[in-house]
């Protein structure tokens, strides 16, 4: 569909100055509306209250995402559903948004984040692509990836030249430090809401799992994520929440493909046996290495 101008966005979001403590069938609390211009809401600064959008799981009412796309373009951070966990997201190239996302996650510049891509064209643009296979008898990584995506996988690939540096404020010097990423996790989600939102944007989203209990919260693979509870827990820095229902999903399967031999970093919803032999998977994977993805 044609790119929507923000002032033309239909007001599908409810403004929630004080998010509910538990989610219900519908939210009926309203806050201040944004400035109006043209046919709808114009977002020119941080919204006075979080935009809370309830959508169907099948994405059939994806017009409600129009305002969310506007908020993302303006550098704001929020929570959206994926085919695994709910994720904190922002515009990949918004330095202010990236800073806020890292702050909400409680992460330093060395911690990995993923990019939610629209498809293989985005992967080709921001990474060096899938590696050639040097193991005799194994299917090329790209061919396996085409069977797996969209799907619940995070593939760690070598970063490309187009991938923006991570620029974060040093709390001691109060100055920005920029660091180039050597690798990046890439996701192509099978969730129709995620896909509908990305179709309204010009580039991928920087993404990380949203802790169920708010900033700095511990993450458990089998934890329940309630969008309304997260909206309350994250506070003022959170600009929007897209609610597709309470989620009790496993995380994505994380595979490091930055070298010729695939390495499993985290077991998750995706079938790891497509990539590594059972005797190579082992009993343990390193959840600390997967933190952020």
PDB file of C-alpha atoms in Angstrom:
ATOM      1  CA  UNK A   1       0.000   0.000   0.000  1.00  0.00           C
ATOM      2  CA  UNK A   2       1.240   3.586  -0.535  1.00  0.00           C
ATOM      3  CA  UNK A   3       3.243   5.077   2.289  1.00  0.00           C
ATOM      4  CA  UNK A   4       0.959   6.916   4.665  1.00  0.00           C
ATOM      5  CA  UNK A   5       1.714  10.450   5.736  1.00  0.00           C
ATOM      6  CA  UNK A   6       1.521  10.760   9.502  1.00  0.00           C
ATOM      7  CA  UNK A   7      -1.065  13.495   9.473  1.00  0.00           C
ATOM      8  CA  UNK A   8      -3.303  11.173   7.460  1.00  0.00           C
ATOM      9  CA  UNK A   9      -3.147   8.342   9.984  1.00  0.00           C
ATOM     10  CA  UNK A  10      -6.498   7.157  11.190  1.00  0.00           C
ATOM     11  CA  UNK A  11      -6.767   7.367  14.976  1.00  0.00           C
ATOM     12  CA  UNK A  12      -6.767   3.651  15.763  1.00  0.00           C
ATOM     13  CA  UNK A  13      -4.866   4.048  19.034  1.00  0.00           C
ATOM     14  CA  UNK A  14      -6.250   4.816  22.435  1.00  0.00           C
ATOM     15  CA  UNK A  15      -4.198   7.235  24.501  1.00  0.00           C
ATOM     16  CA  UNK A  16      -3.423   5.768  27.897  1.00  0.00           C
ATOM     17  CA  UNK A  17      -1.945   8.278  30.382  1.00  0.00           C
ATOM     18  CA  UNK A  18      -2.063   5.646  33.141  1.00  0.00           C
ATOM     19  CA  UNK A  19      -1.990   2.157  31.609  1.00  0.00           C
ATOM     20  CA  UNK A  20      -4.235  -0.452  33.199  1.00  0.00           C
ATOM     21  CA  UNK A  21      -2.762  -2.890  35.694  1.00  0.00           C
ATOM     22  CA  UNK A  22      -4.328  -5.825  33.866  1.00  0.00           C
ATOM     23  CA  UNK A  23      -5.519  -6.098  30.301  1.00  0.00           C
ATOM     24  CA  UNK A  24      -9.221  -6.464  29.530  1.00  0.00           C
ATOM     25  CA  UNK A  25     -11.209  -7.116  26.397  1.00  0.00           C
ATOM     26  CA  UNK A  26     -11.000  -3.442  25.478  1.00  0.00           C
ATOM     27  CA  UNK A  27      -9.302  -0.394  26.904  1.00  0.00           C
ATOM     28  CA  UNK A  28     -11.561   2.554  27.515  1.00  0.00           C
ATOM     29  CA  UNK A  29      -9.196   4.995  29.180  1.00  0.00           C
ATOM     30  CA  UNK A  30      -8.400   8.017  27.062  1.00  0.00           C
ATOM     31  CA  UNK A  31      -5.720  10.634  27.497  1.00  0.00           C
ATOM     32  CA  UNK A  32      -4.783  13.770  25.618  1.00  0.00           C
ATOM     33  CA  UNK A  33      -4.917  13.621  21.860  1.00  0.00           C
ATOM     34  CA  UNK A  34      -2.084  14.721  19.633  1.00  0.00           C
ATOM     35  CA  UNK A  35      -2.127  17.845  17.547  1.00  0.00           C
ATOM     36  CA  UNK A  36      -4.459  17.673  14.614  1.00  0.00           C
ATOM     37  CA  UNK A  37      -3.675  18.581  11.082  1.00  0.00           C
ATOM     38  CA  UNK A  38      -5.175  17.522   7.803  1.00  0.00           C
ATOM     39  CA  UNK A  39      -7.328  14.435   8.224  1.00  0.00           C
ATOM     40  CA  UNK A  40      -5.914  12.966  11.423  1.00  0.00           C
ATOM     41  CA  UNK A  41      -3.292  12.989  14.131  1.00  0.00           C
ATOM     42  CA  UNK A  42       0.060  14.670  13.555  1.00  0.00           C
ATOM     43  CA  UNK A  43       2.896  13.384  15.736  1.00  0.00           C
ATOM     44  CA  UNK A  44       5.672  15.957  16.012  1.00  0.00           C
ATOM     45  CA  UNK A  45       7.079  15.250  19.487  1.00  0.00           C
ATOM     46  CA  UNK A  46       6.835  12.583  22.139  1.00  0.00           C
ATOM     47  CA  UNK A  47       3.169  11.729  22.695  1.00  0.00           C
ATOM     48  CA  UNK A  48       1.706  13.010  25.965  1.00  0.00           C
ATOM     49  CA  UNK A  49       0.634   9.460  26.778  1.00  0.00           C
ATOM     50  CA  UNK A  50       1.265   6.006  25.389  1.00  0.00           C
ATOM     51  CA  UNK A  51      -0.651   4.975  22.290  1.00  0.00           C
ATOM     52  CA  UNK A  52      -2.319   1.634  23.042  1.00  0.00           C
ATOM     53  CA  UNK A  53      -3.648  -0.309  20.055  1.00  0.00           C
ATOM     54  CA  UNK A  54      -5.596  -3.549  20.345  1.00  0.00           C
ATOM     55  CA  UNK A  55      -5.506  -5.617  17.150  1.00  0.00           C
ATOM     56  CA  UNK A  56      -6.749  -9.007  16.043  1.00  0.00           C
ATOM     57  CA  UNK A  57      -4.215 -11.830  16.080  1.00  0.00           C
ATOM     58  CA  UNK A  58      -4.707 -12.366  12.353  1.00  0.00           C
ATOM     59  CA  UNK A  59      -3.947  -8.719  11.530  1.00  0.00           C
ATOM     60  CA  UNK A  60      -7.287  -8.241   9.770  1.00  0.00           C
ATOM     61  CA  UNK A  61      -7.635  -4.767  11.308  1.00  0.00           C
ATOM     62  CA  UNK A  62      -4.090  -3.673  10.512  1.00  0.00           C
ATOM     63  CA  UNK A  63      -5.255  -0.132   9.633  1.00  0.00           C
ATOM     64  CA  UNK A  64      -4.963   0.437  13.375  1.00  0.00           C
ATOM     65  CA  UNK A  65      -1.194   0.325  12.927  1.00  0.00           C
ATOM     66  CA  UNK A  66      -1.068   3.535  10.876  1.00  0.00           C
ATOM     67  CA  UNK A  67      -0.374   5.759  13.877  1.00  0.00           C
ATOM     68  CA  UNK A  68       2.159   3.278  15.273  1.00  0.00           C
ATOM     69  CA  UNK A  69       4.133   3.546  12.021  1.00  0.00           C
ATOM     70  CA  UNK A  70       4.112   7.323  12.391  1.00  0.00           C
ATOM     71  CA  UNK A  71       5.444   7.116  15.934  1.00  0.00           C
ATOM     72  CA  UNK A  72       8.247   4.809  14.803  1.00  0.00           C
ATOM     73  CA  UNK A  73       9.234   7.175  11.984  1.00  0.00           C
ATOM     74  CA  UNK A  74       9.446   9.970  14.548  1.00  0.00           C
ATOM     75  CA  UNK A  75      11.952   8.025  16.622  1.00  0.00           C
ATOM     76  CA  UNK A  76       9.733   6.594  19.360  1.00  0.00           C
ATOM     77  CA  UNK A  77      10.042   3.209  21.061  1.00  0.00           C
ATOM     78  CA  UNK A  78       7.262   0.752  21.782  1.00  0.00           C
ATOM     79  CA  UNK A  79       6.177  -2.862  22.111  1.00  0.00           C
ATOM     80  CA  UNK A  80       4.807  -5.033  19.306  1.00  0.00           C
ATOM     81  CA  UNK A  81       3.932  -8.733  18.946  1.00  0.00           C
ATOM     82  CA  UNK A  82       6.024 -11.150  16.915  1.00  0.00           C
ATOM     83  CA  UNK A  83       5.663 -14.850  16.198  1.00  0.00           C
ATOM     84  CA  UNK A  84       7.651 -15.540  19.374  1.00  0.00           C
ATOM     85  CA  UNK A  85       7.938 -12.948  22.164  1.00  0.00           C
ATOM     86  CA  UNK A  86       6.645  -9.388  22.330  1.00  0.00           C
ATOM     87  CA  UNK A  87       9.497  -7.086  21.335  1.00  0.00           C
ATOM     88  CA  UNK A  88      10.747  -3.596  22.106  1.00  0.00           C
ATOM     89  CA  UNK A  89      11.294  -1.885  18.752  1.00  0.00           C
ATOM     90  CA  UNK A  90      12.398   1.394  17.186  1.00  0.00           C
ATOM     91  CA  UNK A  91      13.558   2.759  13.847  1.00  0.00           C
ATOM     92  CA  UNK A  92      16.932   1.198  13.050  1.00  0.00           C
ATOM     93  CA  UNK A  93      18.388   4.596  12.072  1.00  0.00           C
ATOM     94  CA  UNK A  94      16.931   6.738  14.879  1.00  0.00           C
ATOM     95  CA  UNK A  95      19.753   7.505  17.324  1.00  0.00           C
ATOM     96  CA  UNK A  96      17.314   8.843  19.907  1.00  0.00           C
ATOM     97  CA  UNK A  97      15.151   5.756  19.525  1.00  0.00           C
ATOM     98  CA  UNK A  98      18.126   3.403  19.775  1.00  0.00           C
ATOM     99  CA  UNK A  99      19.290   5.159  22.965  1.00  0.00           C
ATOM    100  CA  UNK A 100      15.837   4.806  24.520  1.00  0.00           C
ATOM    101  CA  UNK A 101      15.569   1.152  23.502  1.00  0.00           C
ATOM    102  CA  UNK A 102      18.942   0.314  25.072  1.00  0.00           C
ATOM    103  CA  UNK A 103      17.959   2.255  28.207  1.00  0.00           C
ATOM    104  CA  UNK A 104      14.679   0.358  28.531  1.00  0.00           C
ATOM    105  CA  UNK A 105      16.442  -2.958  27.994  1.00  0.00           C
ATOM    106  CA  UNK A 106      19.190  -2.054  30.454  1.00  0.00           C
ATOM    107  CA  UNK A 107      21.811  -3.015  27.865  1.00  0.00           C
ATOM    108  CA  UNK A 108      25.281  -1.733  27.058  1.00  0.00           C
ATOM    109  CA  UNK A 109      26.600  -1.181  23.551  1.00  0.00           C
ATOM    110  CA  UNK A 110      28.267  -4.607  23.534  1.00  0.00           C
ATOM    111  CA  UNK A 111      24.935  -6.406  23.954  1.00  0.00           C
ATOM    112  CA  UNK A 112      23.477  -7.753  20.706  1.00  0.00           C
ATOM    113  CA  UNK A 113      20.165  -6.680  19.254  1.00  0.00           C
ATOM    114  CA  UNK A 114      18.261  -7.986  16.259  1.00  0.00           C
ATOM    115  CA  UNK A 115      16.712  -6.310  13.274  1.00  0.00           C
ATOM    116  CA  UNK A 116      13.174  -7.228  12.230  1.00  0.00           C
ATOM    117  CA  UNK A 117      13.302  -7.399   8.451  1.00  0.00           C
ATOM    118  CA  UNK A 118      10.609  -7.347   5.800  1.00  0.00           C
ATOM    119  CA  UNK A 119      12.332 -10.066   3.811  1.00  0.00           C
ATOM    120  CA  UNK A 120      15.575 -11.194   2.213  1.00  0.00           C
ATOM    121  CA  UNK A 121      16.146  -7.842   0.495  1.00  0.00           C
ATOM    122  CA  UNK A 122      16.595  -6.200   3.903  1.00  0.00           C
ATOM    123  CA  UNK A 123      18.921  -8.995   5.008  1.00  0.00           C
ATOM    124  CA  UNK A 124      21.027  -8.489   1.876  1.00  0.00           C
ATOM    125  CA  UNK A 125      21.210  -4.732   2.473  1.00  0.00           C
ATOM    126  CA  UNK A 126      22.248  -4.722   6.126  1.00  0.00           C
ATOM    127  CA  UNK A 127      24.381  -7.891   6.333  1.00  0.00           C
ATOM    128  CA  UNK A 128      26.985  -9.739   4.290  1.00  0.00           C
ATOM    129  CA  UNK A 129      24.414 -12.418   3.623  1.00  0.00           C
ATOM    130  CA  UNK A 130      24.364 -16.122   4.372  1.00  0.00           C
ATOM    131  CA  UNK A 131      27.780 -17.793   4.242  1.00  0.00           C
ATOM    132  CA  UNK A 132      28.849 -20.309   1.631  1.00  0.00           C
ATOM    133  CA  UNK A 133      28.814 -23.845   2.931  1.00  0.00           C
ATOM    134  CA  UNK A 134      32.229 -25.463   3.215  1.00  0.00           C
ATOM    135  CA  UNK A 135      30.943 -28.659   4.883  1.00  0.00           C
ATOM    136  CA  UNK A 136      30.617 -31.384   2.229  1.00  0.00           C
ATOM    137  CA  UNK A 137      27.136 -32.798   1.811  1.00  0.00           C
ATOM    138  CA  UNK A 138      25.301 -30.013   3.641  1.00  0.00           C
ATOM    139  CA  UNK A 139      22.668 -27.848   2.032  1.00  0.00           C
ATOM    140  CA  UNK A 140      23.612 -24.222   1.463  1.00  0.00           C
ATOM    141  CA  UNK A 141      22.573 -21.969   4.354  1.00  0.00           C
ATOM    142  CA  UNK A 142      20.596 -19.638   2.080  1.00  0.00           C
ATOM    143  CA  UNK A 143      18.475 -22.524   0.764  1.00  0.00           C
ATOM    144  CA  UNK A 144      17.634 -23.664   4.297  1.00  0.00           C
ATOM    145  CA  UNK A 145      16.849 -20.086   5.335  1.00  0.00           C
ATOM    146  CA  UNK A 146      14.370 -19.740   2.478  1.00  0.00           C
ATOM    147  CA  UNK A 147      12.479 -22.718   3.922  1.00  0.00           C
ATOM    148  CA  UNK A 148      12.602 -21.335   7.471  1.00  0.00           C
ATOM    149  CA  UNK A 149      11.618 -17.712   6.894  1.00  0.00           C
ATOM    150  CA  UNK A 150       9.302 -16.156   7.769  1.00  0.00           C
ATOM    151  CA  UNK A 151       9.596 -18.070  11.019  1.00  0.00           C
ATOM    152  CA  UNK A 152      10.780 -18.179  14.648  1.00  0.00           C
ATOM    153  CA  UNK A 153      14.513 -17.935  13.989  1.00  0.00           C
ATOM    154  CA  UNK A 154      17.203 -15.354  14.688  1.00  0.00           C
ATOM    155  CA  UNK A 155      20.196 -15.708  12.385  1.00  0.00           C
ATOM    156  CA  UNK A 156      23.421 -14.019  13.442  1.00  0.00           C
ATOM    157  CA  UNK A 157      25.175 -12.791  10.306  1.00  0.00           C
ATOM    158  CA  UNK A 158      28.184 -10.614   9.605  1.00  0.00           C
ATOM    159  CA  UNK A 159      27.153  -6.973   9.468  1.00  0.00           C
ATOM    160  CA  UNK A 160      27.139  -5.072   6.191  1.00  0.00           C
ATOM    161  CA  UNK A 161      28.296  -1.528   5.504  1.00  0.00           C
ATOM    162  CA  UNK A 162      24.734  -0.170   5.544  1.00  0.00           C
ATOM    163  CA  UNK A 163      24.109  -1.258   9.149  1.00  0.00           C
ATOM    164  CA  UNK A 164      24.201   1.875  11.355  1.00  0.00           C
ATOM    165  CA  UNK A 165      26.662   2.102  14.229  1.00  0.00           C
ATOM    166  CA  UNK A 166      25.371   1.874  17.787  1.00  0.00           C
ATOM    167  CA  UNK A 167      25.713   5.365  19.295  1.00  0.00           C
ATOM    168  CA  UNK A 168      24.977   5.496  23.015  1.00  0.00           C
ATOM    169  CA  UNK A 169      25.514   8.060  25.749  1.00  0.00           C
ATOM    170  CA  UNK A 170      28.434   7.338  28.070  1.00  0.00           C
ATOM    171  CA  UNK A 171      27.035   7.897  31.590  1.00  0.00           C
ATOM    172  CA  UNK A 172      30.436   9.062  32.868  1.00  0.00           C
ATOM    173  CA  UNK A 173      31.596  11.394  30.107  1.00  0.00           C
ATOM    174  CA  UNK A 174      28.054  12.402  29.040  1.00  0.00           C
ATOM    175  CA  UNK A 175      29.174  12.090  25.422  1.00  0.00           C
ATOM    176  CA  UNK A 176      28.060   9.786  22.633  1.00  0.00           C
ATOM    177  CA  UNK A 177      30.209   6.794  21.857  1.00  0.00           C
ATOM    178  CA  UNK A 178      29.637   5.077  18.520  1.00  0.00           C
ATOM    179  CA  UNK A 179      30.499   1.454  17.899  1.00  0.00           C
ATOM    180  CA  UNK A 180      30.255  -0.478  14.656  1.00  0.00           C
ATOM    181  CA  UNK A 181      28.519  -3.843  14.851  1.00  0.00           C
ATOM    182  CA  UNK A 182      30.537  -6.809  13.608  1.00  0.00           C
ATOM    183  CA  UNK A 183      27.509  -9.090  13.566  1.00  0.00           C
ATOM    184  CA  UNK A 184      23.752  -8.639  13.822  1.00  0.00           C
ATOM    185  CA  UNK A 185      20.802 -10.913  14.454  1.00  0.00           C
ATOM    186  CA  UNK A 186      18.202 -10.883  11.692  1.00  0.00           C
ATOM    187  CA  UNK A 187      14.565 -11.949  11.972  1.00  0.00           C
ATOM    188  CA  UNK A 188      11.742 -12.261   9.464  1.00  0.00           C
ATOM    189  CA  UNK A 189       8.699 -12.800  11.650  1.00  0.00           C
ATOM    190  CA  UNK A 190       5.789 -14.948  10.575  1.00  0.00           C
ATOM    191  CA  UNK A 191       3.371 -12.818  12.615  1.00  0.00           C
ATOM    192  CA  UNK A 192       0.915 -10.991  10.291  1.00  0.00           C
ATOM    193  CA  UNK A 193       0.820  -7.926  12.588  1.00  0.00           C
ATOM    194  CA  UNK A 194       4.609  -7.599  12.497  1.00  0.00           C
ATOM    195  CA  UNK A 195       4.574  -7.940   8.703  1.00  0.00           C
ATOM    196  CA  UNK A 196       1.782  -5.370   8.318  1.00  0.00           C
ATOM    197  CA  UNK A 197       3.665  -2.831  10.434  1.00  0.00           C
ATOM    198  CA  UNK A 198       6.943  -3.358   8.576  1.00  0.00           C
ATOM    199  CA  UNK A 199       5.132  -2.880   5.252  1.00  0.00           C
ATOM    200  CA  UNK A 200       4.335   0.680   6.392  1.00  0.00           C
ATOM    201  CA  UNK A 201       7.995   1.506   7.072  1.00  0.00           C
ATOM    202  CA  UNK A 202      11.054   2.229   4.958  1.00  0.00           C
ATOM    203  CA  UNK A 203      13.516  -0.060   6.720  1.00  0.00           C
ATOM    204  CA  UNK A 204      13.848  -2.755   9.397  1.00  0.00           C
ATOM    205  CA  UNK A 205      13.216  -2.234  13.097  1.00  0.00           C
ATOM    206  CA  UNK A 206      15.848  -2.586  15.775  1.00  0.00           C
ATOM    207  CA  UNK A 207      14.376  -5.196  18.091  1.00  0.00           C
ATOM    208  CA  UNK A 208      14.909  -7.012  21.377  1.00  0.00           C
ATOM    209  CA  UNK A 209      12.681  -9.174  23.568  1.00  0.00           C
ATOM    210  CA  UNK A 210      10.550  -7.039  25.884  1.00  0.00           C
ATOM    211  CA  UNK A 211      11.077  -8.094  29.528  1.00  0.00           C
ATOM    212  CA  UNK A 212       7.690  -9.087  30.920  1.00  0.00           C
ATOM    213  CA  UNK A 213       8.240  -7.129  34.137  1.00  0.00           C
ATOM    214  CA  UNK A 214       9.560  -3.890  32.667  1.00  0.00           C
ATOM    215  CA  UNK A 215      13.027  -2.303  32.397  1.00  0.00           C
ATOM    216  CA  UNK A 216      15.937  -4.357  33.722  1.00  0.00           C
ATOM    217  CA  UNK A 217      13.575  -7.283  34.363  1.00  0.00           C
ATOM    218  CA  UNK A 218      14.822 -10.859  34.249  1.00  0.00           C
ATOM    219  CA  UNK A 219      13.873 -12.870  31.188  1.00  0.00           C
ATOM    220  CA  UNK A 220      12.642 -16.446  31.333  1.00  0.00           C
ATOM    221  CA  UNK A 221      12.062 -18.561  28.195  1.00  0.00           C
ATOM    222  CA  UNK A 222       8.608 -19.667  29.362  1.00  0.00           C
ATOM    223  CA  UNK A 223       7.390 -16.408  30.866  1.00  0.00           C
ATOM    224  CA  UNK A 224       3.961 -14.947  30.159  1.00  0.00           C
ATOM    225  CA  UNK A 225       3.903 -11.506  28.540  1.00  0.00           C
ATOM    226  CA  UNK A 226       0.884  -9.296  29.233  1.00  0.00           C
ATOM    227  CA  UNK A 227       0.960  -6.146  27.045  1.00  0.00           C
ATOM    228  CA  UNK A 228      -1.025  -4.085  29.563  1.00  0.00           C
ATOM    229  CA  UNK A 229       1.301  -5.008  32.416  1.00  0.00           C
ATOM    230  CA  UNK A 230       4.336  -4.152  30.288  1.00  0.00           C
ATOM    231  CA  UNK A 231       2.778  -0.809  29.311  1.00  0.00           C
ATOM    232  CA  UNK A 232       2.516   0.093  32.962  1.00  0.00           C
ATOM    233  CA  UNK A 233       5.923  -1.283  33.920  1.00  0.00           C
ATOM    234  CA  UNK A 234       7.951   0.561  31.292  1.00  0.00           C
ATOM    235  CA  UNK A 235       6.565   4.002  32.146  1.00  0.00           C
ATOM    236  CA  UNK A 236       6.960   7.280  30.305  1.00  0.00           C
ATOM    237  CA  UNK A 237       9.702   6.319  27.844  1.00  0.00           C
ATOM    238  CA  UNK A 238       7.388   3.847  26.157  1.00  0.00           C
ATOM    239  CA  UNK A 239       5.460   5.603  23.371  1.00  0.00           C
ATOM    240  CA  UNK A 240       3.191   2.809  22.136  1.00  0.00           C
ATOM    241  CA  UNK A 241       1.970  -0.734  22.719  1.00  0.00           C
ATOM    242  CA  UNK A 242       0.379  -3.025  20.134  1.00  0.00           C
ATOM    243  CA  UNK A 243      -1.751  -5.569  22.002  1.00  0.00           C
ATOM    244  CA  UNK A 244      -2.582  -8.851  20.240  1.00  0.00           C
ATOM    245  CA  UNK A 245      -3.372 -10.697  23.462  1.00  0.00           C
ATOM    246  CA  UNK A 246      -1.420 -12.229  26.294  1.00  0.00           C
ATOM    247  CA  UNK A 247       1.499 -14.279  24.936  1.00  0.00           C
ATOM    248  CA  UNK A 248       3.021 -17.427  26.362  1.00  0.00           C
ATOM    249  CA  UNK A 249       5.449 -18.228  23.577  1.00  0.00           C
ATOM    250  CA  UNK A 250       8.971 -19.654  23.490  1.00  0.00           C
ATOM    251  CA  UNK A 251      11.732 -17.357  22.199  1.00  0.00           C
ATOM    252  CA  UNK A 252      13.243 -17.629  18.746  1.00  0.00           C
ATOM    253  CA  UNK A 253      15.890 -20.207  17.981  1.00  0.00           C
ATOM    254  CA  UNK A 254      19.206 -18.341  17.667  1.00  0.00           C
ATOM    255  CA  UNK A 255      21.813 -19.650  15.238  1.00  0.00           C
ATOM    256  CA  UNK A 256      25.198 -18.075  14.603  1.00  0.00           C
ATOM    257  CA  UNK A 257      25.873 -18.180  10.859  1.00  0.00           C
ATOM    258  CA  UNK A 258      28.691 -15.625  10.885  1.00  0.00           C
ATOM    259  CA  UNK A 259      31.120 -18.392   9.919  1.00  0.00           C
ATOM    260  CA  UNK A 260      30.844 -21.370   7.613  1.00  0.00           C
ATOM    261  CA  UNK A 261      29.770 -23.755  10.396  1.00  0.00           C
ATOM    262  CA  UNK A 262      26.386 -23.010  12.049  1.00  0.00           C
ATOM    263  CA  UNK A 263      26.425 -22.772  15.848  1.00  0.00           C
ATOM    264  CA  UNK A 264      23.312 -23.053  17.994  1.00  0.00           C
ATOM    265  CA  UNK A 265      23.213 -20.282  20.601  1.00  0.00           C
ATOM    266  CA  UNK A 266      19.703 -20.834  21.951  1.00  0.00           C
ATOM    267  CA  UNK A 267      17.067 -23.512  21.560  1.00  0.00           C
ATOM    268  CA  UNK A 268      13.695 -21.974  20.828  1.00  0.00           C
ATOM    269  CA  UNK A 269      10.571 -22.259  18.718  1.00  0.00           C
ATOM    270  CA  UNK A 270      12.410 -23.023  15.470  1.00  0.00           C
ATOM    271  CA  UNK A 271      13.686 -26.480  14.562  1.00  0.00           C
ATOM    272  CA  UNK A 272      17.444 -26.396  15.179  1.00  0.00           C
ATOM    273  CA  UNK A 273      17.967 -29.815  13.581  1.00  0.00           C
ATOM    274  CA  UNK A 274      17.575 -28.204  10.165  1.00  0.00           C
ATOM    275  CA  UNK A 275      20.891 -26.460  10.814  1.00  0.00           C
ATOM    276  CA  UNK A 276      22.967 -28.590  13.141  1.00  0.00           C
ATOM    277  CA  UNK A 277      23.181 -32.313  13.750  1.00  0.00           C
ATOM    278  CA  UNK A 278      21.693 -33.607  16.989  1.00  0.00           C
ATOM    279  CA  UNK A 279      25.121 -34.649  18.265  1.00  0.00           C
ATOM    280  CA  UNK A 280      26.353 -31.092  17.619  1.00  0.00           C
ATOM    281  CA  UNK A 281      23.523 -29.422  19.517  1.00  0.00           C
ATOM    282  CA  UNK A 282      24.630 -30.657  22.909  1.00  0.00           C
ATOM    283  CA  UNK A 283      22.710 -30.489  26.134  1.00  0.00           C
ATOM    284  CA  UNK A 284      23.358 -26.830  26.906  1.00  0.00           C
ATOM    285  CA  UNK A 285      23.240 -23.550  25.056  1.00  0.00           C
ATOM    286  CA  UNK A 286      24.328 -20.190  26.418  1.00  0.00           C
ATOM    287  CA  UNK A 287      21.303 -18.039  27.281  1.00  0.00           C
ATOM    288  CA  UNK A 288      23.624 -15.218  28.272  1.00  0.00           C
ATOM    289  CA  UNK A 289      24.995 -15.104  24.721  1.00  0.00           C
ATOM    290  CA  UNK A 290      21.412 -14.991  23.439  1.00  0.00           C
ATOM    291  CA  UNK A 291      20.346 -12.166  25.768  1.00  0.00           C
ATOM    292  CA  UNK A 292      19.175  -9.247  23.642  1.00  0.00           C
ATOM    293  CA  UNK A 293      17.964 -11.429  20.782  1.00  0.00           C
TER     294      UNK A 293
END
